[in-house]
Structures are given as C-alpha cells and as structure tokens.
Amino acid sequence: MANTSSAVPKVAFLGPLGTYSHQSAHDKFGDNVEYVEQRTITTVFEAISPDIPYGVVPQQNSTFGSVIETYDNLRQPTVGSAIFVKGEVTISIQHCLAVRPGVKSEDVSRILSHEQALGQCANFLSSHYPHAVRQKVSSTAKAAEMLLEPETEDPGPDAQPVGESAAICSSHCAHLFGLSVLHESIQDRSDNFTRFFVLSTSLHEQPPYVPQEPQLFRALIRIDIFAPADGQSPINLAIASRPLQLVMSTLLTTLGVPITRIDRRPSLAPIPFQDVYFVELEELSGPPDPHDTGHREVAYTNPLAGPSTLRDIIRPQFHQNNFAEESFVKNQLGIKLDKDDQICRLSLTAAGCPLGPLHCPLRHTQPSAQNFQPPKQLPTHPRERERLATVCKHWLRGLCKKGDACEFLHEYNLRRMPECWWYAKYGYCSAGDECLYAHPKERRIECPDYNRGFCKLGPTCPRKHVRRVACQLYLTGFCPLGPECSRGHPKPGLPPPSAYDPPPPPTQKELGPPPPGYGRYADFDRGSGPMGPGAGGSGGPPGPRRNLEDVECFKCGERGHYANHCTRKNVPGNRGGLDRSYRRYGNE
Ligand SMILES: O=C(O)C(=O)Cc1ccccc1
C-alpha cells in the first residue's frame, strides 16, 4: 500500500480510499508514492503544489462522457502554468450496488454515488429502482462511507421512515467498507472505461512510475479568451467578441494531426456565452489500430517543446529565417523592421486566420493573390498579339460594348493607337503628324513578296497587300505599258532589300486632295459617283469635287450651298429645313 515516508513523492486523488480515482492512481504509481486523499476533484487541483507534485483526476468516461468538474478546473490559469497534464491512465469500471449488511433491495429508497456512476447506471436504476431518489455525492467511496454514518438529524416523532440507502461503487470499495452487494456489474454498458489524467507540477520531469514505451503521444490544448484586466488593451475585448467557434473550425480544417477529442465549457472570462475549448491532439507513432480499445501507453507531449510535429502547429517554425544583417539593420542602423513574430500558419491557409491581422499575435503576411495566378496565356497568333497591343478604336469613341472581354486595350496610350483608316487605305493622311492614329510607315509601300506571288506574313504583314490580276502581256514576255500598267507585273527574282524600306515622306503635291469624308473637307467629298450625291465619302474613292452651283441645300432646298452653310435657319421642314417628301413620293 502507500509508502508513508515523507521522502516519497505525494499523489493527490479524489478520496476517500476505495474510489476509482484511487484505483487508477495506484495502477499508475504503484506503492512508490504517498497517496493524499482529497474531498473533491477541485481540491485535488488545489492540492497540487511543491509538496504534493502529482494528482490523478477522472476525465472522461466511455458511457457518460466528460467529467465536468475536471474540465471546469482545467479552465483555471494555473493549468498550463503551474499544473500540467503529464499522462493518462484508463481503467475498466464495473459498478455494484452496495448496502449496509441486512438491507434488502425492497427497502432501498435512496441511491448515492458520484454523478458519473449514477449516469453510467441510469438504465439499471430506472428499471430496478424507479422510485428511488438518486443523490449525487463527491465520490463513489464517499457514498459507500455515508451508508455507515449514523443519522445526524433527529427526524422527530411524526417523521415518516426514510427507508434505506444504497451506494454505487466498486466491489473492492464495498468490500473495503464492509458492505453487502445487492447487484454486481450494474453499469449500462459492460465495456465501460474511464480515462484519468495524471497531473504534475512539472512538464518535463518524469513522474515516479516506470515509463513504458509510449504507443502514442497526446497533447491537450486549451483555446480560451482571457479576460482583460483593468488597464489592459481593449484588443482583448475585440478578440473576445469574435466567435471562438471560428477559430475552432479553422483549426479543425488546418491542423495536420488527428484531433481525438474536443470539449467545451463556459469560459471564465466575464463574457456571456463565451466558451473555452479543450482540443486533444494525437500523434500516432504507427498506423491506427482499428481494434484499439484505448488501453495503450500514452505519453503527453508538450506541444510547445520537444521534437514533435505538434509544436510546429502551435509555434510554427517555418518561413522564419533570421539573417545576420537583420540585427545590424535593427541595432546599428536603428531601422525598424517588420514584426519579428512567427508567421501565422492559419493566415496562410485558404480559410485564413479568424483573428485577422490586427488581433492575431502572430505575423500575417499578405502575399498578393496575383502571385498565385497562372500566367496569362498570350495568344499564339501574331495578329491576336498585335491586337493586345492596340488601343480599341471603339473604346476611343466610347462605343465598345465588350468591356473587360475586349481583346484590345482600353486605355489612352498614344504609342498603341490603332492604325489611321486613311493611312491604311490610301497610304497618306492629310492630318499628317497631327493625326492621333498610327501611321505605320511600311503601310505606304506595297509588299514586294506579295507582289511576287506570296507573303508568308499574310494579314500581319505591315506593308500593303494589293491584289492585282497578273498582266497576261507581261507574263507572255512584254507589256508595252511598263510600270504604268494597272495589272500585276510579278518579278521572278528576289526583291532587293531597298524594296522593303519605308518610302520618304510624301510631298504636298503627292498628297493630293484629302481623303473622302475627312474632317473639314467632308462636305466637298460627296462625289457624284455611282451612289449619287450625298452618298458620303466613307469607303468610296475620292470623287471629283462638285460644282457648288449643282449642290442643292438639304435644308432649304435652294441651290448654291450645302445644308451646313445654310443661312435660312428658321425654315421649317425636315431637320429644321423644308419638307421635301413630296419630291420623293409625289404631291398627293
Ligand atoms: O467517485 C469515484 O470513484 C471516482 O473516482 C470518480 C468516478 C466515478 C465513476 C466512474 C469513474 C470515476
């Protein structure tokens, strides 16, 4: 049994002797320690100190779930700073119903036990003792002990008989207290296990039990909001107002190790409906065993220390490079650098860090999303490439309907203006250098390759491709018209390099009349070609200027001037001028 020498380490447990906590503590520590019984789980936590450096508390039952009192104590700030979860032990729980010797089952009107034991036997109690009052006490052994206590209060002469009490405890406990067992193995599930935490004042020291080869490593992480003390930054409140569930869900999707358990209790922070989470992580040393009953040697690893991938989750060490120059820049030059904090691993995930860059204590780098875009595929066809480098002529007039989908540039860029229509068509533009549109010099000469029969550049060739029917005379040997011939005279030999040179700027004489429809000359360009007067110069070849005496004003109907020079502004009719519809359709 317990070693009473004061030199041996002490282990606090939920007493009195005979509890499952006592049994589990003994399973773990054996006879090499002194056991110090405590009245409640809370007092076990309180007892842990340099004098009593270890404790054992029930934590989770396979049937009834978490031991609330333990988790409530795990919320305390001392846990994680002065008290650490250092190990665990799992035992099988077999309850019995014990009574004072001589008490029969029909006399039982009250059943005492720890709330966990009452919960694990709930079905049995409902079916066998439906009318018995269930009373929670601090432990199973305490319940057994209470059966032996004399009635303290005098019930008075008129009081009804209260009946007999029974206790749910282990058979060993019943035997210890000299009780009779009415029913054995009364828990609702035959496979009923409870895990106990081994608490220690030291995170690093091995507790006084023989360490076995651990089969897995676990870590318990508490995620909480700490209440802002007076004078503290209001940032804590800001964090508090953020739902911690978000942190949790992000953690779940981000952590690379299995989360074996999550518990949640109301936070100790004075914020309504704020919870504290306990996340249990597991680092498997081998593949998980599907027939695993949970009885494996477990070592608790400090997630912040030691060679463990768990540490990387809590304090990720990646991306952190300290260069020698940094200290020189900071200390010698006194230049402020970016925060030296670790980079927040959550911020690098797709879900992002729920605390945001303002409230997260770690560094949030913000690489541009552009960095992760695949490079934009340039069109392969040279003509398409040329388009990408050309301002959209429709956009320039505010008429492009394609918006972002337009393959031309939507920006003012004088270097990338589209080609001047007049220049492209006629090889000159009367606006000359004033013209905002592009005047590619090559456009003014005919493509010597095309004239020979084939230009490999096709439509992308900057020079003019003028289609001509080959001159039959020339092909058969001699054309008397020579260069004046309007038909093609394809040369068999390679053109000289000078044939590709842009021509010298045209002289005023060469320019001739301005192209049809161009600006201020537009009125004079309405040639009397096949489309008749007023057909417009756009697209048509420049015709000879009309004699003004032949021109009839569209507005007033008089001859001698165009409508834009009409002085009779108030004449009614079409577009403010005369109604001349009768002329077209007759006078009816
Ligand atoms: O009361 C005890 O004996 C305890 O150790 C707590 C407990 C109760 C029921 C199952 C497991 C642990």
mmCIF file of N, CA and C in Angstrom, residues 80-121:
data_model
loop_
_atom_site.group_PDB
_atom_site.id
_atom_site.type_symbol
_atom_site.label_atom_id
_atom_site.label_comp_id
_atom_site.label_asym_id
_atom_site.label_seq_id
_atom_site.Cartn_x
_atom_site.Cartn_y
_atom_site.Cartn_z
ATOM 1 N N GLY A 80 -1.492 24.771 -17.083
ATOM 2 C CA GLY A 80 -0.683 25.236 -18.207
ATOM 3 C C GLY A 80 0.461 26.103 -17.737
ATOM 4 N N SER A 81 0.377 26.608 -16.480
ATOM 5 C CA SER A 81 1.494 27.404 -15.968
ATOM 6 C C SER A 81 2.125 26.728 -14.747
ATOM 7 N N ALA A 82 1.286 26.201 -13.821
ATOM 8 C CA ALA A 82 1.832 25.536 -12.631
ATOM 9 C C ALA A 82 1.430 24.070 -12.584
ATOM 10 N N ILE A 83 0.368 23.742 -13.277
ATOM 11 C CA ILE A 83 -0.100 22.345 -13.302
ATOM 12 C C ILE A 83 -0.173 21.906 -14.759
ATOM 13 N N PHE A 84 0.347 20.730 -15.030
ATOM 14 C CA PHE A 84 0.358 20.235 -16.410
ATOM 15 C C PHE A 84 -0.215 18.830 -16.469
ATOM 16 N N VAL A 85 -0.886 18.567 -17.588
ATOM 17 C CA VAL A 85 -1.329 17.183 -17.832
ATOM 18 C C VAL A 85 -0.114 16.425 -18.325
ATOM 19 N N LYS A 86 0.269 15.405 -17.564
ATOM 20 C CA LYS A 86 1.538 14.751 -17.879
ATOM 21 C C LYS A 86 1.346 13.323 -18.386
ATOM 22 N N GLY A 87 0.193 12.771 -18.097
ATOM 23 C CA GLY A 87 -0.039 11.408 -18.558
ATOM 24 C C GLY A 87 -1.497 11.044 -18.392
ATOM 25 N N GLU A 88 -1.803 9.813 -18.715
ATOM 26 C CA GLU A 88 -3.174 9.373 -18.510
ATOM 27 C C GLU A 88 -3.199 7.894 -18.222
ATOM 28 N N VAL A 89 -4.314 7.475 -17.632
ATOM 29 C CA VAL A 89 -4.480 6.052 -17.349
ATOM 30 C C VAL A 89 -5.950 5.725 -17.564
ATOM 31 N N THR A 90 -6.199 4.582 -18.179
ATOM 32 C CA THR A 90 -7.582 4.174 -18.451
ATOM 33 C C THR A 90 -7.859 2.877 -17.698
ATOM 34 N N ILE A 91 -9.002 2.831 -16.985
ATOM 35 C CA ILE A 91 -9.356 1.577 -16.294
ATOM 36 C C ILE A 91 -10.787 1.185 -16.652
ATOM 37 N N SER A 92 -11.034 -0.095 -16.525
ATOM 38 C CA SER A 92 -12.384 -0.607 -16.747
ATOM 39 C C SER A 92 -13.198 -0.360 -15.470
ATOM 40 N N ILE A 93 -14.433 0.064 -15.648
ATOM 41 C CA ILE A 93 -15.272 0.404 -14.487
ATOM 42 C C ILE A 93 -16.427 -0.599 -14.399
ATOM 43 N N GLN A 94 -16.476 -1.307 -13.296
ATOM 44 C CA GLN A 94 -17.577 -2.256 -13.031
ATOM 45 C C GLN A 94 -18.220 -1.842 -11.715
ATOM 46 N N HIS A 95 -19.459 -1.355 -11.801
ATOM 47 C CA HIS A 95 -20.129 -0.867 -10.583
ATOM 48 C C HIS A 95 -20.951 -1.982 -9.937
ATOM 49 N N CYS A 96 -21.114 -1.817 -8.626
ATOM 50 C CA CYS A 96 -22.078 -2.693 -7.935
ATOM 51 C C CYS A 96 -22.989 -1.826 -7.075
ATOM 52 N N LEU A 97 -24.114 -2.390 -6.634
ATOM 53 C CA LEU A 97 -24.989 -1.649 -5.728
ATOM 54 C C LEU A 97 -24.780 -2.231 -4.332
ATOM 55 N N ALA A 98 -24.257 -1.394 -3.435
ATOM 56 C CA ALA A 98 -23.881 -1.866 -2.100
ATOM 57 C C ALA A 98 -24.826 -1.280 -1.053
ATOM 58 N N VAL A 99 -25.097 -2.073 -0.037
ATOM 59 C CA VAL A 99 -25.951 -1.613 1.074
ATOM 60 C C VAL A 99 -25.324 -2.048 2.396
ATOM 61 N N ARG A 100 -25.846 -1.477 3.472
ATOM 62 C CA ARG A 100 -25.398 -1.972 4.785
ATOM 63 C C ARG A 100 -25.823 -3.428 4.927
ATOM 64 N N PRO A 101 -25.034 -4.244 5.609
ATOM 65 C CA PRO A 101 -25.422 -5.656 5.732
ATOM 66 C C PRO A 101 -26.835 -5.778 6.306
ATOM 67 N N GLY A 102 -27.639 -6.614 5.710
ATOM 68 C CA GLY A 102 -29.003 -6.867 6.195
ATOM 69 C C GLY A 102 -30.068 -6.083 5.440
ATOM 70 N N VAL A 103 -29.685 -5.053 4.707
ATOM 71 C CA VAL A 103 -30.681 -4.252 3.966
ATOM 72 C C VAL A 103 -31.068 -4.996 2.703
ATOM 73 N N LYS A 104 -32.405 -5.044 2.427
ATOM 74 C CA LYS A 104 -32.874 -5.739 1.228
ATOM 75 C C LYS A 104 -33.168 -4.716 0.127
ATOM 76 N N SER A 105 -33.256 -5.229 -1.063
ATOM 77 C CA SER A 105 -33.450 -4.318 -2.195
ATOM 78 C C SER A 105 -34.783 -3.575 -2.093
ATOM 79 N N GLU A 106 -35.821 -4.230 -1.545
ATOM 80 C CA GLU A 106 -37.131 -3.543 -1.471
ATOM 81 C C GLU A 106 -37.128 -2.422 -0.437
ATOM 82 N N ASP A 107 -36.099 -2.405 0.442
ATOM 83 C CA ASP A 107 -36.017 -1.325 1.441
ATOM 84 C C ASP A 107 -35.340 -0.070 0.878
ATOM 85 N N VAL A 108 -34.703 -0.220 -0.288
ATOM 86 C CA VAL A 108 -33.868 0.879 -0.794
ATOM 87 C C VAL A 108 -34.752 1.984 -1.370
ATOM 88 N N SER A 109 -34.631 3.165 -0.782
ATOM 89 C CA SER A 109 -35.408 4.305 -1.306
ATOM 90 C C SER A 109 -34.488 5.440 -1.782
ATOM 91 N N ARG A 110 -33.185 5.295 -1.585
ATOM 92 C CA ARG A 110 -32.256 6.376 -1.963
ATOM 93 C C ARG A 110 -30.947 5.761 -2.432
ATOM 94 N N ILE A 111 -30.461 6.263 -3.555
ATOM 95 C CA ILE A 111 -29.212 5.712 -4.093
ATOM 96 C C ILE A 111 -28.188 6.831 -4.190
ATOM 97 N N LEU A 112 -27.049 6.639 -3.579
ATOM 98 C CA LEU A 112 -25.993 7.657 -3.525
ATOM 99 C C LEU A 112 -24.823 7.264 -4.426
ATOM 100 N N SER A 113 -24.253 8.238 -5.072
ATOM 101 C CA SER A 113 -22.977 7.996 -5.771
ATOM 102 C C SER A 113 -22.473 9.286 -6.434
ATOM 103 N N HIS A 114 -21.324 9.138 -7.018
ATOM 104 C CA HIS A 114 -20.793 10.222 -7.857
ATOM 105 C C HIS A 114 -21.700 10.342 -9.082
ATOM 106 N N GLU A 115 -21.828 11.572 -9.589
ATOM 107 C CA GLU A 115 -22.768 11.752 -10.711
ATOM 108 C C GLU A 115 -22.394 10.910 -11.929
ATOM 109 N N GLN A 116 -21.111 10.654 -12.087
ATOM 110 C CA GLN A 116 -20.669 9.802 -13.200
ATOM 111 C C GLN A 116 -21.218 8.390 -13.023
ATOM 112 N N ALA A 117 -21.130 7.860 -11.809
ATOM 113 C CA ALA A 117 -21.605 6.494 -11.553
ATOM 114 C C ALA A 117 -23.123 6.429 -11.725
ATOM 115 N N LEU A 118 -23.837 7.457 -11.231
ATOM 116 C CA LEU A 118 -25.301 7.476 -11.397
ATOM 117 C C LEU A 118 -25.660 7.499 -12.881
ATOM 118 N N GLY A 119 -24.890 8.269 -13.653
ATOM 119 C CA GLY A 119 -25.157 8.374 -15.092
ATOM 120 C C GLY A 119 -24.851 7.074 -15.825
ATOM 121 N N GLN A 120 -23.778 6.411 -15.418
ATOM 122 C CA GLN A 120 -23.378 5.175 -16.114
ATOM 123 C C GLN A 120 -24.319 4.012 -15.809
ATOM 124 N N CYS A 121 -25.126 4.179 -14.725
ATOM 125 C CA CYS A 121 -26.060 3.105 -14.343
ATOM 126 C C CYS A 121 -27.511 3.553 -14.494
#
